[in-house]
Coordinates of C-alpha atoms in Angstrom, one line a residue:
M143 CA -15.0 -3.5 18.7
T144 CA -14.8 -6.6 20.8
T145 CA -12.4 -8.3 23.2
T146 CA -12.1 -12.0 23.6
G147 CA -10.4 -14.5 25.8
G148 CA -7.2 -16.5 25.3
T149 CA -4.9 -19.0 26.9
G150 CA -2.0 -18.4 29.2
T151 CA 1.4 -19.7 30.3
A152 CA 2.9 -20.2 33.7
A153 CA 3.9 -17.1 35.5
G154 CA 7.6 -16.4 35.2
A155 CA 8.0 -18.5 32.1
D156 CA 9.7 -17.3 28.9
P157 CA 6.8 -15.2 27.3
F158 CA 7.6 -16.6 23.9
A159 CA 8.1 -20.2 24.9
E160 CA 4.7 -21.3 23.6
V161 CA 5.3 -19.8 20.1
L162 CA 6.6 -23.0 18.4
G163 CA 8.8 -23.3 15.3
Q164 CA 9.1 -19.5 14.6
D165 CA 12.7 -18.8 15.6
E166 CA 13.2 -15.9 13.2
A167 CA 10.0 -14.3 14.2
I168 CA 10.8 -14.6 17.9
V169 CA 14.2 -12.9 17.4
Q170 CA 12.3 -9.9 15.9
L171 CA 9.7 -10.0 18.7
R172 CA 12.4 -10.0 21.4
A173 CA 14.1 -7.0 19.6
A174 CA 10.8 -5.2 19.6
V175 CA 10.6 -5.3 23.4
G176 CA 13.8 -3.2 23.7
R177 CA 13.3 -1.0 20.6
T178 CA 9.6 -0.6 20.2
V179 CA 8.1 1.2 17.2
H180 CA 4.5 2.2 16.6
A181 CA 3.2 -0.7 14.6
Y182 CA 4.0 -4.3 13.8
L183 CA 2.4 -6.6 11.2
L184 CA 2.5 -10.3 12.0
V185 CA 1.9 -12.2 8.7
G186 CA 1.5 -16.0 8.3
P187 CA -1.0 -18.8 7.8
P188 CA -3.7 -19.7 10.4
G189 CA -2.4 -21.8 13.3
A190 CA 1.2 -20.6 13.0
G191 CA 1.1 -18.8 16.4
K192 CA 0.6 -15.2 15.4
R193 CA -2.0 -14.5 18.0
R194 CA -0.1 -16.2 20.8
A195 CA 3.0 -14.3 19.8
A196 CA 1.1 -11.0 19.7
L197 CA -0.2 -11.5 23.2
A198 CA 3.2 -12.4 24.5
L199 CA 4.7 -9.3 23.0
A200 CA 1.8 -7.2 24.3
G201 CA 2.5 -8.5 27.8
E202 CA 6.1 -7.4 27.6
L203 CA 5.2 -4.0 26.3
L204 CA 2.6 -3.5 29.0
A205 CA 4.9 -4.7 31.7
A206 CA 7.8 -2.4 30.6
G207 CA 7.0 0.3 33.2
A208 CA 6.7 -2.2 36.1
L209 CA 9.9 -3.9 35.0
G210 CA 11.8 -0.6 35.0
S211 CA 10.7 0.1 38.5
G212 CA 11.6 -3.4 39.8
D213 CA 8.0 -4.3 40.5
T214 CA 8.2 -8.0 39.8
V215 CA 4.6 -8.7 41.0
G216 CA 3.3 -6.0 38.7
V217 CA 5.3 -7.4 35.8
E218 CA 3.7 -10.8 36.2
R219 CA 0.3 -9.3 36.6
H220 CA 0.6 -7.3 33.3
R221 CA 1.9 -10.4 31.5
R222 CA -0.9 -12.7 32.9
L223 CA -3.7 -10.3 32.0
A224 CA -2.3 -9.8 28.5
R225 CA -2.1 -13.5 27.9
A226 CA -5.8 -13.8 29.0
E227 CA -6.7 -10.8 26.8
A228 CA -8.0 -9.2 30.0
H229 CA -5.6 -6.3 30.5
P230 CA -7.4 -2.8 30.6
D231 CA -4.8 -1.4 28.3
L232 CA -5.1 -4.2 25.7
T233 CA -7.8 -4.2 23.0
V234 CA -8.2 -7.2 20.7
V235 CA -10.2 -6.4 17.7
E236 CA -12.2 -9.1 16.0
R237 CA -14.1 -8.5 12.7
E238 CA -17.8 -8.3 13.2
G239 CA -18.8 -9.5 9.7
P240 CA -17.1 -11.0 6.6
F241 CA -14.7 -8.0 6.5
I242 CA -13.3 -5.3 8.7
T243 CA -15.9 -2.5 8.1
R244 CA -15.4 1.2 7.9
D245 CA -17.4 1.7 11.1
Q246 CA -15.2 -0.7 12.9
A247 CA -12.1 1.0 11.5
R248 CA -13.4 4.3 12.9
E249 CA -13.9 2.7 16.3
I250 CA -10.2 1.6 16.2
V251 CA -9.1 5.2 15.4
V252 CA -11.1 6.5 18.4
R253 CA -9.7 3.8 20.7
S254 CA -6.1 4.6 19.5
V255 CA -6.1 8.1 20.9
R256 CA -7.2 7.1 24.4
S257 CA -4.6 7.2 27.3
P258 CA -3.5 4.0 29.0
L259 CA -5.1 3.3 32.4
E260 CA -2.4 1.2 34.2
A261 CA 0.6 0.7 31.9
T262 CA 2.8 3.2 30.2
C263 CA 1.2 2.3 26.9
Q264 CA -1.8 0.7 25.3
V265 CA -1.7 -2.1 22.8
L266 CA -4.2 -2.7 20.0
V267 CA -4.2 -6.2 18.5
L268 CA -6.0 -6.1 15.2
T269 CA -6.9 -9.7 14.0
E270 CA -7.5 -11.0 10.5
F271 CA -6.5 -7.8 8.8
H272 CA -6.0 -9.4 5.5
L273 CA -9.8 -8.8 5.4
V274 CA -9.6 -5.0 5.8
V275 CA -10.7 -4.3 2.2
D276 CA -12.0 -0.7 1.8
A277 CA -11.6 0.2 5.5
A278 CA -7.8 0.4 5.1
P279 CA -7.7 4.2 4.2
V280 CA -9.7 5.0 7.4
L281 CA -7.0 3.4 9.5
L282 CA -3.9 4.5 7.7
K283 CA -3.3 7.8 9.5
A284 CA -3.9 6.3 12.9
I285 CA -1.4 3.5 12.3
E286 CA 1.1 5.7 10.6
E287 CA 1.2 8.4 13.3
P288 CA -0.5 7.1 16.5
P289 CA -0.1 8.8 19.9
P290 CA 3.3 8.0 21.6
A291 CA 1.6 5.7 24.1
T292 CA -0.3 3.5 21.4
I293 CA 1.2 0.5 19.8
F294 CA -0.5 -1.5 17.0
L295 CA 0.0 -5.3 16.6
I296 CA -1.7 -6.2 13.3
L297 CA -2.3 -9.9 12.4
A298 CA -2.9 -11.1 8.8
D299 CA -2.8 -14.4 6.9
E300 CA -1.2 -12.5 3.9
I301 CA -0.5 -9.1 2.7
T302 CA -3.4 -8.4 0.3
P303 CA -3.4 -5.4 -2.1
E304 CA -5.6 -3.5 0.3
L305 CA -3.1 -4.1 3.1
V306 CA 0.1 -3.1 1.2
T307 CA 0.0 0.6 2.2
I308 CA -0.6 -0.2 5.9
A309 CA 2.2 -2.9 5.7
S310 CA 4.6 -0.2 4.5
R311 CA 4.1 1.7 7.8
C312 CA 4.8 -1.4 10.0
V313 CA 7.6 -3.6 10.9
V314 CA 6.6 -6.9 9.2
I315 CA 7.3 -10.1 11.1
R316 CA 6.7 -13.3 9.0
F317 CA 5.4 -16.6 10.4
R318 CA 5.6 -19.8 8.5
A319 CA 3.3 -22.8 8.5
L320 CA 4.6 -25.1 11.2
D321 CA 6.5 -28.1 10.1
P322 CA 4.4 -31.3 10.8
A323 CA 7.3 -32.7 12.8
V324 CA 7.2 -29.6 15.1
V325 CA 3.4 -30.0 15.5
A326 CA 3.6 -33.7 16.2
A327 CA 6.4 -33.3 18.8
E328 CA 4.2 -30.7 20.6
L329 CA 1.2 -33.0 20.6
V330 CA 3.4 -35.8 22.0
D331 CA 4.6 -33.5 24.7
E332 CA 1.0 -32.8 25.5
G333 CA 0.4 -36.6 26.0
V334 CA -0.9 -37.6 22.6
D335 CA 0.1 -41.0 21.3
P336 CA 2.9 -40.6 18.7
T337 CA 1.0 -42.3 15.9
V338 CA -2.1 -40.2 16.5
A339 CA 0.1 -37.1 16.8
G340 CA 1.8 -37.8 13.5
A341 CA -1.5 -38.3 11.7
A342 CA -3.1 -35.2 13.1
A343 CA 0.0 -33.1 12.3
R344 CA 0.0 -34.2 8.7
A345 CA -3.7 -33.6 8.3
A346 CA -3.5 -30.1 10.0
G347 CA -1.4 -28.5 7.3
G348 CA 0.9 -26.7 9.8
D349 CA -2.0 -25.4 12.0
L350 CA -1.3 -26.4 15.6
R351 CA -4.7 -25.5 16.9
R352 CA -6.4 -27.6 14.2
A353 CA -3.9 -30.4 15.0
R354 CA -5.0 -30.4 18.6
I355 CA -8.6 -30.8 17.6
L356 CA -7.8 -33.6 15.1
A357 CA -5.7 -35.4 17.7
A358 CA -8.8 -35.7 19.9
D359 CA -10.9 -37.0 17.0
P360 CA -11.1 -40.8 16.8
G361 CA -12.7 -40.6 13.4
L362 CA -9.7 -39.0 11.6
G363 CA -8.3 -42.3 10.3
T364 CA -11.7 -43.4 9.1
R365 CA -12.3 -40.1 7.2
A366 CA -8.9 -40.4 5.6
A367 CA -9.5 -43.9 4.5
L368 CA -12.9 -42.8 3.1
W369 CA -11.4 -40.1 0.9
A370 CA -8.5 -42.3 -0.2
S371 CA -11.1 -45.0 -1.3
V372 CA -13.0 -42.6 -3.6
P373 CA -11.0 -43.3 -6.9
E374 CA -11.6 -47.0 -6.7
R375 CA -15.3 -46.6 -6.0
L376 CA -16.1 -44.3 -9.0
D377 CA -17.7 -46.0 -11.9
G378 CA -18.9 -43.1 -14.1
T379 CA -22.5 -43.2 -12.8
G380 CA -24.3 -40.3 -11.2
A381 CA -25.9 -42.6 -8.6
T382 CA -22.4 -43.6 -7.3
V383 CA -21.2 -40.0 -7.2
V384 CA -24.3 -38.9 -5.2
A385 CA -23.8 -41.8 -2.8
V386 CA -20.1 -41.2 -2.3
V387 CA -20.6 -37.4 -1.8
G388 CA -23.3 -38.1 0.8
E389 CA -20.9 -40.3 2.7
L390 CA -18.1 -37.7 2.5
L391 CA -20.4 -34.9 3.8
A392 CA -21.8 -37.1 6.6
A393 CA -18.2 -37.8 7.7
L394 CA -17.4 -34.1 7.6
D395 CA -20.4 -33.3 9.9
E396 CA -19.2 -35.9 12.4
A397 CA -15.8 -34.3 12.5
F398 CA -17.1 -31.4 14.4
T399 CA -17.6 -33.3 17.7
P400 CA -14.1 -32.5 19.1
V401 CA -14.4 -28.9 17.7
D402 CA -17.7 -28.4 19.6
E403 CA -16.2 -30.0 22.8
R404 CA -13.2 -27.6 22.6
H405 CA -15.5 -24.6 22.1
R406 CA -17.6 -25.6 25.1
S407 CA -14.4 -25.7 27.2
E408 CA -13.3 -22.3 25.9
S409 CA -16.7 -20.8 26.8
A410 CA -16.4 -22.2 30.3
E411 CA -12.9 -20.9 30.7
L412 CA -14.0 -17.4 29.5
A413 CA -16.8 -17.3 32.0
E414 CA -14.4 -18.3 34.8
R415 CA -11.9 -15.5 33.8
E416 CA -14.6 -12.9 33.6
Q417 CA -15.8 -13.8 37.1
R418 CA -12.3 -13.8 38.5
F419 CA -11.2 -10.5 36.9
G420 CA -14.6 -8.8 37.1
L421 CA -14.7 -8.2 33.3
R422 CA -17.7 -7.3 31.1
S423 CA -19.0 -10.3 29.2
T424 CA -17.3 -11.0 25.9
A425 CA -19.2 -14.3 25.2
K426 CA -20.7 -12.9 22.0
A427 CA -17.3 -12.1 20.6
L428 CA -16.1 -15.6 21.5
E429 CA -19.1 -17.1 19.8
E430 CA -18.4 -15.1 16.7
R431 CA -14.8 -16.3 16.6
Q432 CA -15.9 -19.9 17.2
R433 CA -18.3 -19.6 14.3
R434 CA -15.5 -18.4 12.0
E435 CA -13.3 -21.2 13.3
R436 CA -16.0 -23.8 12.4
R437 CA -16.0 -22.4 8.9
R438 CA -12.2 -22.6 8.6
F439 CA -12.2 -26.1 10.1
R440 CA -14.8 -27.2 7.5
S441 CA -12.8 -25.7 4.7
G442 CA -9.6 -27.3 6.1
E443 CA -11.3 -30.7 6.2
L444 CA -12.4 -30.4 2.6
Q445 CA -8.9 -29.3 1.6
F446 CA -7.5 -32.3 3.6
G447 CA -9.8 -34.6 1.6
L448 CA -8.8 -33.1 -1.7
A449 CA -5.1 -33.6 -0.8
L450 CA -5.8 -37.2 -0.1
L451 CA -7.5 -37.5 -3.5
A452 CA -4.6 -35.8 -5.2
R453 CA -2.2 -38.3 -3.5
A454 CA -4.3 -41.2 -4.7
Y455 CA -4.2 -40.0 -8.3
R456 CA -0.5 -39.2 -8.0
D457 CA 0.0 -42.9 -7.0
R458 CA -2.1 -43.9 -10.1
L459 CA 0.1 -41.7 -12.3
T460 CA 3.2 -43.5 -11.2
D461 CA 1.7 -47.0 -11.3
R462 CA 3.1 -48.3 -14.6
V463 CA 0.9 -51.3 -14.4
R464 CA -2.1 -49.2 -15.5
A465 CA -1.9 -48.2 -19.1
D466 CA -4.4 -45.4 -18.7
A467 CA -3.0 -44.0 -15.5
G468 CA -1.2 -41.0 -17.0
A469 CA -4.1 -39.3 -18.7
A470 CA -6.5 -40.0 -15.8
G471 CA -4.0 -38.7 -13.3
L472 CA -3.1 -35.5 -15.1
G473 CA -6.8 -34.7 -15.7
A474 CA -7.5 -35.3 -12.0
F475 CA -4.9 -32.8 -10.8
D476 CA -6.5 -30.0 -12.9
A477 CA -10.0 -30.9 -11.5
L478 CA -8.7 -31.1 -8.0
Q479 CA -6.9 -27.7 -8.2
Q480 CA -10.1 -26.0 -9.5
A481 CA -12.1 -27.6 -6.7
S482 CA -9.6 -26.4 -4.1
E483 CA -9.9 -22.9 -5.3
S484 CA -13.7 -23.1 -5.3
I485 CA -13.6 -24.1 -1.6
E486 CA -11.8 -20.9 -0.8
R487 CA -14.7 -19.0 -2.5
N488 CA -17.3 -20.8 -0.3
A489 CA -18.9 -22.7 -3.1
N490 CA -21.8 -25.1 -2.4
E491 CA -20.0 -28.2 -1.0
R492 CA -22.4 -30.8 -2.4
L493 CA -22.5 -29.4 -5.9
L494 CA -18.7 -28.9 -5.9
L495 CA -17.9 -32.5 -4.9
E496 CA -20.5 -34.0 -7.3
R497 CA -19.0 -32.0 -10.2
L498 CA -15.5 -33.0 -9.1
L499 CA -16.2 -36.7 -8.9
L500 CA -17.9 -36.7 -12.3
R501 CA -14.8 -35.0 -13.8
L502 CA -12.6 -37.5 -12.1
H503 CA -14.5 -40.4 -13.6
P504 CA -16.7 -39.1 -16.4
P505 CA -19.7 -41.2 -17.7
S506 CA -18.7 -43.5 -20.5

């Protein structure tokens, strides 16, 4: 079980102000503050704001006692510590491997029966629980009937078959992928050039965190142009496929410069918070989360490239000047869909792209 750092908002601000484009979810979150139940399941794609929303809700739940007594200083302290994932009665659980393990699930059960130290309740935020797999039965009883002072906030990208039973014991709050216009507007508010913001928002696929990284990447336009140029470069020879794939993978590696810069900044912020609040080190947990983010970012970059390829072949399909556009375009969509699914299964990138490009323009 591990606890990691996070970002915060200004003291006294609306706790849900930084949760963008999720009006329906925020209505439910605000209702939860006044009529709290034992477990909530926040479901939606990466970058939709689930974690930020969970921390905001946790801050309100932990501050409830101080709020009732009129202790405004205490209220802000509870909220601030929750936003920073540094509150003694807040536990944020990150998976320690590819899936949530049974051993980790048992640790959560043990933690759930402890008494709060400062607040009137304790909050357990369980992240990436679409990866709970065979550990779900270990947790079911604890989530279904926790002690009165324990509240679960469970985050998942989707409700998988393994998560269905747990979901039935929770209030489900759904988050949507953010509209690119919402993402772009937020980036502009943060000082990003509108043209850059629009390009980053479109490439991010509704993931605000990814959009922020892409907005700081001067190579985004070059990578997009490289992917878009692929159909015209293919000539049916293996040599050309190998060369093009080499360029695509090299550009992908270069895309990690802003990711690494952001991770270094996060590590420095975490060290400063730990020193300020006197917390035990959670650097290892942050490193693990950053490793997972790097994998997601790489997968996202490949999906972005495949989407650009699909757009290029769609344009070919509608280009009536080319007599062979229809057959080539329809075959390309099938190949691209299969490649996209393979990325989600962590297939070998080089082999996947080489096979894809050979299918897009087979040898004559």
